C-alpha atoms as an extended CHARMM CRD file, in Angstrom:
* protein
*
       206  EXT
         1         1  MET       CA             40.2080000000        1.2960000000        5.4970000000  PROA      1               0.0000000000
         2         2  VAL       CA             39.3620000000        5.0100000000        5.8280000000  PROA      2               0.0000000000
         3         3  PRO       CA             38.3960000000        6.5600000000        2.4930000000  PROA      3               0.0000000000
         4         4  GLY       CA             40.4480000000        9.5330000000        1.2710000000  PROA      4               0.0000000000
         5         5  SER       CA             38.9510000000       12.9360000000        0.4680000000  PROA      5               0.0000000000
         6         6  GLN       CA             38.4940000000       12.0900000000       -3.2370000000  PROA      6               0.0000000000
         7         7  THR       CA             36.9250000000        8.7400000000       -2.3830000000  PROA      7               0.0000000000
         8         8  LYS       CA             34.5980000000       10.4110000000        0.1350000000  PROA      8               0.0000000000
         9         9  SER       CA             33.5280000000       12.9210000000       -2.4920000000  PROA      9               0.0000000000
        10        10  TYR       CA             32.8730000000       10.1110000000       -4.9600000000  PROA      10              0.0000000000
        11        11  LEU       CA             30.8360000000        8.1580000000       -2.3900000000  PROA      11              0.0000000000
        12        12  LYS       CA             28.7770000000       11.2390000000       -1.4980000000  PROA      12              0.0000000000
        13        13  ASN       CA             28.0620000000       11.8870000000       -5.1770000000  PROA      13              0.0000000000
        14        14  GLN       CA             26.9070000000        8.2880000000       -5.6300000000  PROA      14              0.0000000000
        15        15  ILE       CA             24.6510000000        8.5250000000       -2.5830000000  PROA      15              0.0000000000
        16        16  ILE       CA             23.1340000000       11.8030000000       -3.8020000000  PROA      16              0.0000000000
        17        17  PHE       CA             22.7010000000       10.4360000000       -7.3380000000  PROA      17              0.0000000000
        18        18  ILE       CA             20.8690000000        7.3060000000       -6.1380000000  PROA      18              0.0000000000
        19        19  SER       CA             18.6650000000        9.3490000000       -3.7820000000  PROA      19              0.0000000000
        20        20  LEU       CA             17.7080000000       11.9200000000       -6.4260000000  PROA      20              0.0000000000
        21        21  THR       CA             17.0850000000        9.2470000000       -9.0740000000  PROA      21              0.0000000000
        22        22  VAL       CA             14.7810000000        7.2400000000       -6.8090000000  PROA      22              0.0000000000
        23        23  CYS       CA             12.8590000000       10.3320000000       -5.6730000000  PROA      23              0.0000000000
        24        24  SER       CA             12.5510000000       11.7370000000       -9.2140000000  PROA      24              0.0000000000
        25        25  ILE       CA             11.1790000000        8.5090000000      -10.7060000000  PROA      25              0.0000000000
        26        26  SER       CA              8.8680000000        8.0940000000       -7.7360000000  PROA      26              0.0000000000
        27        27  CYS       CA              7.4710000000       11.6300000000       -7.9580000000  PROA      27              0.0000000000
        28        28  PHE       CA              7.0300000000       11.4510000000      -11.7390000000  PROA      28              0.0000000000
        29        29  LEU       CA              5.0480000000        8.1960000000      -11.6140000000  PROA      29              0.0000000000
        30        30  PHE       CA              2.9780000000        9.3370000000       -8.6280000000  PROA      30              0.0000000000
        31        31  VAL       CA              2.0140000000       12.6260000000      -10.2840000000  PROA      31              0.0000000000
        32        32  LEU       CA              1.3550000000       10.9050000000      -13.6140000000  PROA      32              0.0000000000
        33        33  GLY       CA             -0.8550000000        8.3480000000      -11.8780000000  PROA      33              0.0000000000
        34        34  SER       CA             -2.7550000000       11.1100000000      -10.0790000000  PROA      34              0.0000000000
        35        35  ARG       CA             -3.2700000000       13.1480000000      -13.2480000000  PROA      35              0.0000000000
        36        36  THR       CA             -4.4420000000       10.1520000000      -15.2640000000  PROA      36              0.0000000000
        37        37  SER       CA             -6.5890000000        8.7200000000      -12.4320000000  PROA      37              0.0000000000
        38        38  ASN       CA             -4.5680000000        5.4950000000      -12.5030000000  PROA      38              0.0000000000
        39        39  PRO       CA             -4.3400000000        4.1750000000       -8.9100000000  PROA      39              0.0000000000
        40        40  LEU       CA             -1.8660000000        1.4110000000       -9.7920000000  PROA      40              0.0000000000
        41        41  LEU       CA              0.5530000000        3.8670000000      -11.4300000000  PROA      41              0.0000000000
        42        42  GLU       CA              0.1350000000        6.1970000000       -8.4750000000  PROA      42              0.0000000000
        43        43  LEU       CA              0.8110000000        3.2520000000       -6.1550000000  PROA      43              0.0000000000
        44        44  THR       CA              3.9780000000        2.4300000000       -8.1170000000  PROA      44              0.0000000000
        45        45  GLY       CA              5.3020000000        5.9550000000       -7.6370000000  PROA      45              0.0000000000
        46        46  PHE       CA              4.4870000000        5.9940000000       -3.9480000000  PROA      46              0.0000000000
        47        47  MET       CA              5.9210000000        2.5420000000       -3.2340000000  PROA      47              0.0000000000
        48        48  ILE       CA              9.2680000000        3.2250000000       -4.9610000000  PROA      48              0.0000000000
        49        49  THR       CA             10.0720000000        5.7860000000       -2.2720000000  PROA      49              0.0000000000
        50        50  ALA       CA              8.1290000000        4.2110000000        0.6110000000  PROA      50              0.0000000000
        51        51  SER       CA             10.0070000000        0.9280000000        0.1290000000  PROA      51              0.0000000000
        52        52  THR       CA             13.4170000000        2.5350000000        0.7330000000  PROA      52              0.0000000000
        53        53  TRP       CA             15.1080000000        4.5040000000        3.5060000000  PROA      53              0.0000000000
        54        54  ILE       CA             12.6260000000        7.4030000000        3.2370000000  PROA      54              0.0000000000
        55        55  PRO       CA              9.8740000000        6.8400000000        5.8470000000  PROA      55              0.0000000000
        56        56  LEU       CA              6.4130000000        7.0070000000        4.2730000000  PROA      56              0.0000000000
        57        57  PRO       CA              3.2400000000        5.3170000000        5.6170000000  PROA      57              0.0000000000
        58        58  ALA       CA              2.8740000000        2.5930000000        2.9710000000  PROA      58              0.0000000000
        59        59  ASP       CA              0.3000000000        0.6290000000        4.9830000000  PROA      59              0.0000000000
        60        60  THR       CA             -1.9150000000        3.7010000000        5.3740000000  PROA      60              0.0000000000
        61        61  TYR       CA             -1.6600000000        4.5310000000        1.6930000000  PROA      61              0.0000000000
        62        62  ILE       CA             -2.6460000000        1.0030000000        0.6590000000  PROA      62              0.0000000000
        63        63  LEU       CA             -5.5970000000        1.1470000000        3.0500000000  PROA      63              0.0000000000
        64        64  SER       CA             -6.6600000000        4.4360000000        1.4290000000  PROA      64              0.0000000000
        65        65  ILE       CA             -7.0250000000        2.8240000000       -2.0150000000  PROA      65              0.0000000000
        66        66  ALA       CA             -8.8050000000       -0.3140000000       -0.7780000000  PROA      66              0.0000000000
        67        67  ASN       CA            -11.9770000000        0.4620000000       -2.7180000000  PROA      67              0.0000000000
        68        68  LYS       CA            -10.1820000000        1.3760000000       -5.9710000000  PROA      68              0.0000000000
        69        69  VAL       CA             -7.9590000000       -1.6050000000       -6.7800000000  PROA      69              0.0000000000
        70        70  ASP       CA             -7.8620000000       -5.3940000000       -6.9110000000  PROA      70              0.0000000000
        71        71  PRO       CA             -6.1330000000       -6.9010000000       -3.8340000000  PROA      71              0.0000000000
        72        72  VAL       CA             -4.1400000000       -9.4330000000       -5.8660000000  PROA      72              0.0000000000
        73        73  GLN       CA             -2.8580000000       -6.7420000000       -8.2400000000  PROA      73              0.0000000000
        74        74  VAL       CA             -1.8190000000       -4.5630000000       -5.3040000000  PROA      74              0.0000000000
        75        75  ALA       CA             -0.0900000000       -7.4510000000       -3.5500000000  PROA      75              0.0000000000
        76        76  ILE       CA              1.9530000000       -8.4280000000       -6.6120000000  PROA      76              0.0000000000
        77        77  LEU       CA              2.7560000000       -4.8750000000       -7.7120000000  PROA      77              0.0000000000
        78        78  ALA       CA              3.5750000000       -3.4250000000       -4.2870000000  PROA      78              0.0000000000
        79        79  GLY       CA              5.4560000000       -6.5670000000       -3.2190000000  PROA      79              0.0000000000
        80        80  GLY       CA              7.5060000000       -6.5770000000       -6.4210000000  PROA      80              0.0000000000
        81        81  ILE       CA              8.3620000000       -2.8800000000       -6.1640000000  PROA      81              0.0000000000
        82        82  ASN       CA              9.3180000000       -3.3440000000       -2.5250000000  PROA      82              0.0000000000
        83        83  ALA       CA             11.5760000000       -6.2850000000       -3.3990000000  PROA      83              0.0000000000
        84        84  LEU       CA             13.3610000000       -4.2980000000       -6.1370000000  PROA      84              0.0000000000
        85        85  ALA       CA             13.5800000000       -1.1280000000       -4.0570000000  PROA      85              0.0000000000
        86        86  VAL       CA             15.3360000000       -2.8180000000       -1.1330000000  PROA      86              0.0000000000
        87        87  LEU       CA             18.0960000000       -4.0030000000       -3.4730000000  PROA      87              0.0000000000
        88        88  VAL       CA             18.7290000000       -0.3740000000       -4.4850000000  PROA      88              0.0000000000
        89        89  GLU       CA             18.5010000000        0.5960000000       -0.8400000000  PROA      89              0.0000000000
        90        90  ALA       CA             21.0700000000       -2.0840000000        0.0760000000  PROA      90              0.0000000000
        91        91  LYS       CA             23.5750000000       -0.4900000000       -2.3260000000  PROA      91              0.0000000000
        92        92  TRP       CA             22.8320000000        2.8990000000       -0.7720000000  PROA      92              0.0000000000
        93        93  PHE       CA             23.4210000000        1.4980000000        2.7100000000  PROA      93              0.0000000000
        94        94  ARG       CA             26.7000000000       -0.1370000000        1.6680000000  PROA      94              0.0000000000
        95        95  LEU       CA             27.9560000000        3.2350000000        0.4300000000  PROA      95              0.0000000000
        96        96  ILE       CA             27.0100000000        4.8150000000        3.7560000000  PROA      96              0.0000000000
        97        97  PHE       CA             28.7920000000        2.0230000000        5.6360000000  PROA      97              0.0000000000
        98        98  LYS       CA             32.1030000000        2.9670000000        3.9970000000  PROA      98              0.0000000000
        99        99  PHE       CA             32.2650000000        6.1800000000        6.0200000000  PROA      99              0.0000000000
       100       100  PRO       CA             34.1580000000        5.9750000000        9.3500000000  PROA      100             0.0000000000
       101       101  ARG       CA             31.2970000000        7.5790000000       11.2840000000  PROA      101             0.0000000000
       102       102  SER       CA             29.1160000000        4.5740000000       10.5560000000  PROA      102             0.0000000000
       103       103  GLN       CA             31.4570000000        2.0960000000       12.2820000000  PROA      103             0.0000000000
       104       104  LYS       CA             29.8160000000        2.3860000000       15.6890000000  PROA      104             0.0000000000
       105       105  PHE       CA             26.3720000000        1.9150000000       14.1420000000  PROA      105             0.0000000000
       106       106  GLN       CA             27.5780000000       -1.1170000000       12.1830000000  PROA      106             0.0000000000
       107       107  ARG       CA             28.9070000000       -2.7550000000       15.3410000000  PROA      107             0.0000000000
       108       108  TYR       CA             25.6410000000       -2.0630000000       17.1500000000  PROA      108             0.0000000000
       109       109  ILE       CA             23.5850000000       -3.5790000000       14.3470000000  PROA      109             0.0000000000
       110       110  SER       CA             25.7550000000       -6.6000000000       13.5600000000  PROA      110             0.0000000000
       111       111  GLN       CA             27.1370000000       -7.7170000000       16.9360000000  PROA      111             0.0000000000
       112       112  SER       CA             24.1680000000       -7.7540000000       19.2820000000  PROA      112             0.0000000000
       113       113  LYS       CA             22.8880000000      -11.1740000000       20.3750000000  PROA      113             0.0000000000
       114       114  LEU       CA             19.6220000000      -10.6640000000       18.5230000000  PROA      114             0.0000000000
       115       115  SER       CA             21.4260000000       -9.6490000000       15.3290000000  PROA      115             0.0000000000
       116       116  LEU       CA             23.7490000000      -12.6390000000       15.4250000000  PROA      116             0.0000000000
       117       117  LYS       CA             20.7600000000      -14.9560000000       15.7640000000  PROA      117             0.0000000000
       118       118  ALA       CA             18.9310000000      -13.0970000000       12.9790000000  PROA      118             0.0000000000
       119       119  GLN       CA             21.9390000000      -13.4850000000       10.6680000000  PROA      119             0.0000000000
       120       120  LYS       CA             21.8660000000      -17.2240000000       11.2490000000  PROA      120             0.0000000000
       121       121  TYR       CA             18.2640000000      -17.3440000000        9.9800000000  PROA      121             0.0000000000
       122       122  MET       CA             18.3650000000      -14.3140000000        7.6800000000  PROA      122             0.0000000000
       123       123  PHE       CA             15.7280000000      -15.4890000000        5.1960000000  PROA      123             0.0000000000
       124       124  LEU       CA             13.2070000000      -16.2740000000        7.9350000000  PROA      124             0.0000000000
       125       125  THR       CA             14.0530000000      -13.0050000000        9.6910000000  PROA      125             0.0000000000
       126       126  LEU       CA             13.2820000000      -11.0220000000        6.5420000000  PROA      126             0.0000000000
       127       127  VAL       CA             10.0260000000      -12.9060000000        5.9370000000  PROA      127             0.0000000000
       128       128  PHE       CA              8.9640000000      -12.5920000000        9.5860000000  PROA      128             0.0000000000
       129       129  CYS       CA              9.7270000000       -8.8660000000        9.8610000000  PROA      129             0.0000000000
       130       130  GLY       CA              8.4440000000       -8.0490000000        6.3950000000  PROA      130             0.0000000000
       131       131  ALA       CA              5.0760000000       -9.7260000000        6.8100000000  PROA      131             0.0000000000
       132       132  GLY       CA              4.3340000000       -9.1260000000       10.4800000000  PROA      132             0.0000000000
       133       133  PRO       CA              3.6230000000       -6.0170000000       12.5490000000  PROA      133             0.0000000000
       134       134  PHE       CA              7.3090000000       -5.4980000000       13.2490000000  PROA      134             0.0000000000
       135       135  PRO       CA              9.8120000000       -2.8930000000       11.9980000000  PROA      135             0.0000000000
       136       136  PHE       CA             11.2670000000       -4.1400000000        8.7010000000  PROA      136             0.0000000000
       137       137  GLU       CA             14.0630000000       -1.5490000000        8.6280000000  PROA      137             0.0000000000
       138       138  PRO       CA             16.4960000000       -3.2610000000       11.0710000000  PROA      138             0.0000000000
       139       139  ALA       CA             16.3180000000       -6.5020000000        9.0600000000  PROA      139             0.0000000000
       140       140  ARG       CA             16.9490000000       -4.5710000000        5.8310000000  PROA      140             0.0000000000
       141       141  VAL       CA             19.9530000000       -2.7760000000        7.3110000000  PROA      141             0.0000000000
       142       142  LEU       CA             21.3280000000       -6.0910000000        8.5580000000  PROA      142             0.0000000000
       143       143  ALA       CA             20.8640000000       -7.6980000000        5.1230000000  PROA      143             0.0000000000
       144       144  ALA       CA             22.8010000000       -4.8480000000        3.4990000000  PROA      144             0.0000000000
       145       145  LEU       CA             25.4910000000       -4.8650000000        6.1680000000  PROA      145             0.0000000000
       146       146  THR       CA             26.1410000000       -8.6040000000        5.8070000000  PROA      146             0.0000000000
       147       147  ASN       CA             25.9640000000       -8.5800000000        1.9760000000  PROA      147             0.0000000000
       148       148  TYR       CA             23.1160000000      -11.0780000000        2.0680000000  PROA      148             0.0000000000
       149       149  SER       CA             22.3500000000      -12.8850000000       -1.2060000000  PROA      149             0.0000000000
       150       150  ARG       CA             20.4380000000      -10.5240000000       -3.5220000000  PROA      150             0.0000000000
       151       151  ILE       CA             18.2760000000      -13.3300000000       -4.9160000000  PROA      151             0.0000000000
       152       152  LYS       CA             17.2820000000      -14.5970000000       -1.4690000000  PROA      152             0.0000000000
       153       153  TYR       CA             16.7370000000      -11.0070000000       -0.3140000000  PROA      153             0.0000000000
       154       154  PHE       CA             14.4430000000      -10.3220000000       -3.2840000000  PROA      154             0.0000000000
       155       155  ILE       CA             12.4230000000      -13.5220000000       -2.7770000000  PROA      155             0.0000000000
       156       156  ALA       CA             12.0740000000      -13.0410000000        0.9960000000  PROA      156             0.0000000000
       157       157  THR       CA             10.9750000000       -9.4340000000        0.5630000000  PROA      157             0.0000000000
       158       158  PHE       CA              8.5140000000      -10.2210000000       -2.2350000000  PROA      158             0.0000000000
       159       159  LEU       CA              6.9010000000      -13.0930000000       -0.3210000000  PROA      159             0.0000000000
       160       160  SER       CA              6.6150000000      -11.1770000000        2.9380000000  PROA      160             0.0000000000
       161       161  ARG       CA              5.5340000000       -7.7920000000        1.6110000000  PROA      161             0.0000000000
       162       162  SER       CA              3.0740000000       -9.0740000000       -0.9750000000  PROA      162             0.0000000000
       163       163  THR       CA              1.4210000000      -11.1610000000        1.7450000000  PROA      163             0.0000000000
       164       164  ARG       CA              1.3430000000       -8.1890000000        4.1060000000  PROA      164             0.0000000000
       165       165  PHE       CA             -0.1350000000       -5.8140000000        1.5120000000  PROA      165             0.0000000000
       166       166  PHE       CA             -2.7690000000       -8.3510000000        0.4620000000  PROA      166             0.0000000000
       167       167  VAL       CA             -3.9140000000       -8.6970000000        4.0690000000  PROA      167             0.0000000000
       168       168  ILE       CA             -3.8770000000       -4.9130000000        4.5760000000  PROA      168             0.0000000000
       169       169  ILE       CA             -6.0660000000       -4.1790000000        1.5760000000  PROA      169             0.0000000000
       170       170  LYS       CA             -8.4710000000       -6.9490000000        2.6220000000  PROA      170             0.0000000000
       171       171  VAL       CA             -8.6630000000       -5.2780000000        6.0450000000  PROA      171             0.0000000000
       172       172  GLY       CA             -9.4170000000       -1.9840000000        4.2730000000  PROA      172             0.0000000000
       173       173  VAL       CA            -12.2520000000       -3.5560000000        2.2720000000  PROA      173             0.0000000000
       174       174  SER       CA            -13.7160000000       -5.1570000000        5.4170000000  PROA      174             0.0000000000
       175       175  ALA       CA            -13.4160000000       -1.8510000000        7.3010000000  PROA      175             0.0000000000
       176       176  LEU       CA            -15.3660000000       -0.1050000000        4.5410000000  PROA      176             0.0000000000
       177       177  GLU       CA            -18.1350000000       -2.7080000000        4.7410000000  PROA      177             0.0000000000
       178       178  LEU       CA            -18.3050000000       -2.4400000000        8.5470000000  PROA      178             0.0000000000
       179       179  GLY       CA            -18.2830000000        1.3580000000        8.5590000000  PROA      179             0.0000000000
       180       180  ILE       CA            -15.0790000000        1.6490000000       10.6080000000  PROA      180             0.0000000000
       181       181  TYR       CA            -12.8050000000        2.6430000000        7.7310000000  PROA      181             0.0000000000
       182       182  LYS       CA            -11.6950000000        6.0180000000        9.1150000000  PROA      182             0.0000000000
       183       183  TYR       CA            -10.7990000000        4.4870000000       12.4880000000  PROA      183             0.0000000000
       184       184  VAL       CA             -8.6270000000        1.8660000000       10.7950000000  PROA      184             0.0000000000
       185       185  ILE       CA             -6.8880000000        4.6620000000        8.8460000000  PROA      185             0.0000000000
       186       186  TYR       CA             -6.2670000000        6.6290000000       12.0590000000  PROA      186             0.0000000000
       187       187  ALA       CA             -4.9360000000        3.5110000000       13.7900000000  PROA      187             0.0000000000
       188       188  SER       CA             -2.5250000000        2.8170000000       10.9090000000  PROA      188             0.0000000000
       189       189  ILE       CA             -1.2060000000        6.3990000000       11.0570000000  PROA      189             0.0000000000
       190       190  LEU       CA             -0.7060000000        6.1170000000       14.8130000000  PROA      190             0.0000000000
       191       191  LEU       CA              1.1000000000        2.7820000000       14.4030000000  PROA      191             0.0000000000
       192       192  PHE       CA              3.3450000000        4.3190000000       11.7450000000  PROA      192             0.0000000000
       193       193  ILE       CA              4.2910000000        7.2370000000       14.0220000000  PROA      193             0.0000000000
       194       194  VAL       CA              5.0100000000        4.9410000000       16.9940000000  PROA      194             0.0000000000
       195       195  THR       CA              7.1280000000        2.5960000000       14.8490000000  PROA      195             0.0000000000
       196       196  LEU       CA              9.0290000000        5.5350000000       13.3470000000  PROA      196             0.0000000000
       197       197  TYR       CA              9.6790000000        6.9830000000       16.7980000000  PROA      197             0.0000000000
       198       198  LYS       CA             10.9620000000        3.6520000000       18.1300000000  PROA      198             0.0000000000
       199       199  SER       CA             13.2000000000        3.1480000000       15.0880000000  PROA      199             0.0000000000
       200       200  TYR       CA             14.6190000000        6.6540000000       15.5010000000  PROA      200             0.0000000000
       201       201  GLY       CA             15.2750000000        5.9480000000       19.1780000000  PROA      201             0.0000000000
       202       202  ASN       CA             17.1670000000        2.7460000000       18.3450000000  PROA      202             0.0000000000
       203       203  PHE       CA             19.2870000000        4.4620000000       15.6890000000  PROA      203             0.0000000000
       204       204  LYS       CA             20.0420000000        7.3370000000       18.0680000000  PROA      204             0.0000000000
       205       205  LYS       CA             21.3050000000        4.8730000000       20.6960000000  PROA      205             0.0000000000
       206       206  ALA       CA             23.6360000000        3.3780000000       18.1060000000  PROA      206             0.0000000000
């Protein structure tokens, strides 16, 4: 069903409202954390945005605070924020998917052989992509597109991302001790750029 002009306007307003709300809360907490020298509050602000559709180098940021925070606290906090943020993101995606121009993209995402197999094992797909060195975005888009269970989505994201962030901050601590910290930071930035470029290329093909 193609939305009418009033419906389109309503959908656009919802999309803008969600985007502005997420960015405003994120910026406020990040600035507040910076001004009060509270790395966990600053992390909260950063992760709210970095965990959604706005591409920010979360791995690099977590590496940069490796010597300021407790790894377990970071894992739980960042993993929890990520798990909540993707649920908001899923609603945002579902609004986008109501526009006719997104139909081709939806077919590309949902009907490829890899996507059909991923849908069959959606929980494992989310855990695998969320924890490993693989793009998490395609799995998140697929979860939103297929209206995957919110509870399972939250649990899979929390388990995978908290594990990933715990490992990353441990790598940062080890890099500091070995004197290769700046090289690890550079490598994470390079990996982020390459991943972003590949993701953009895939979306452009769609």
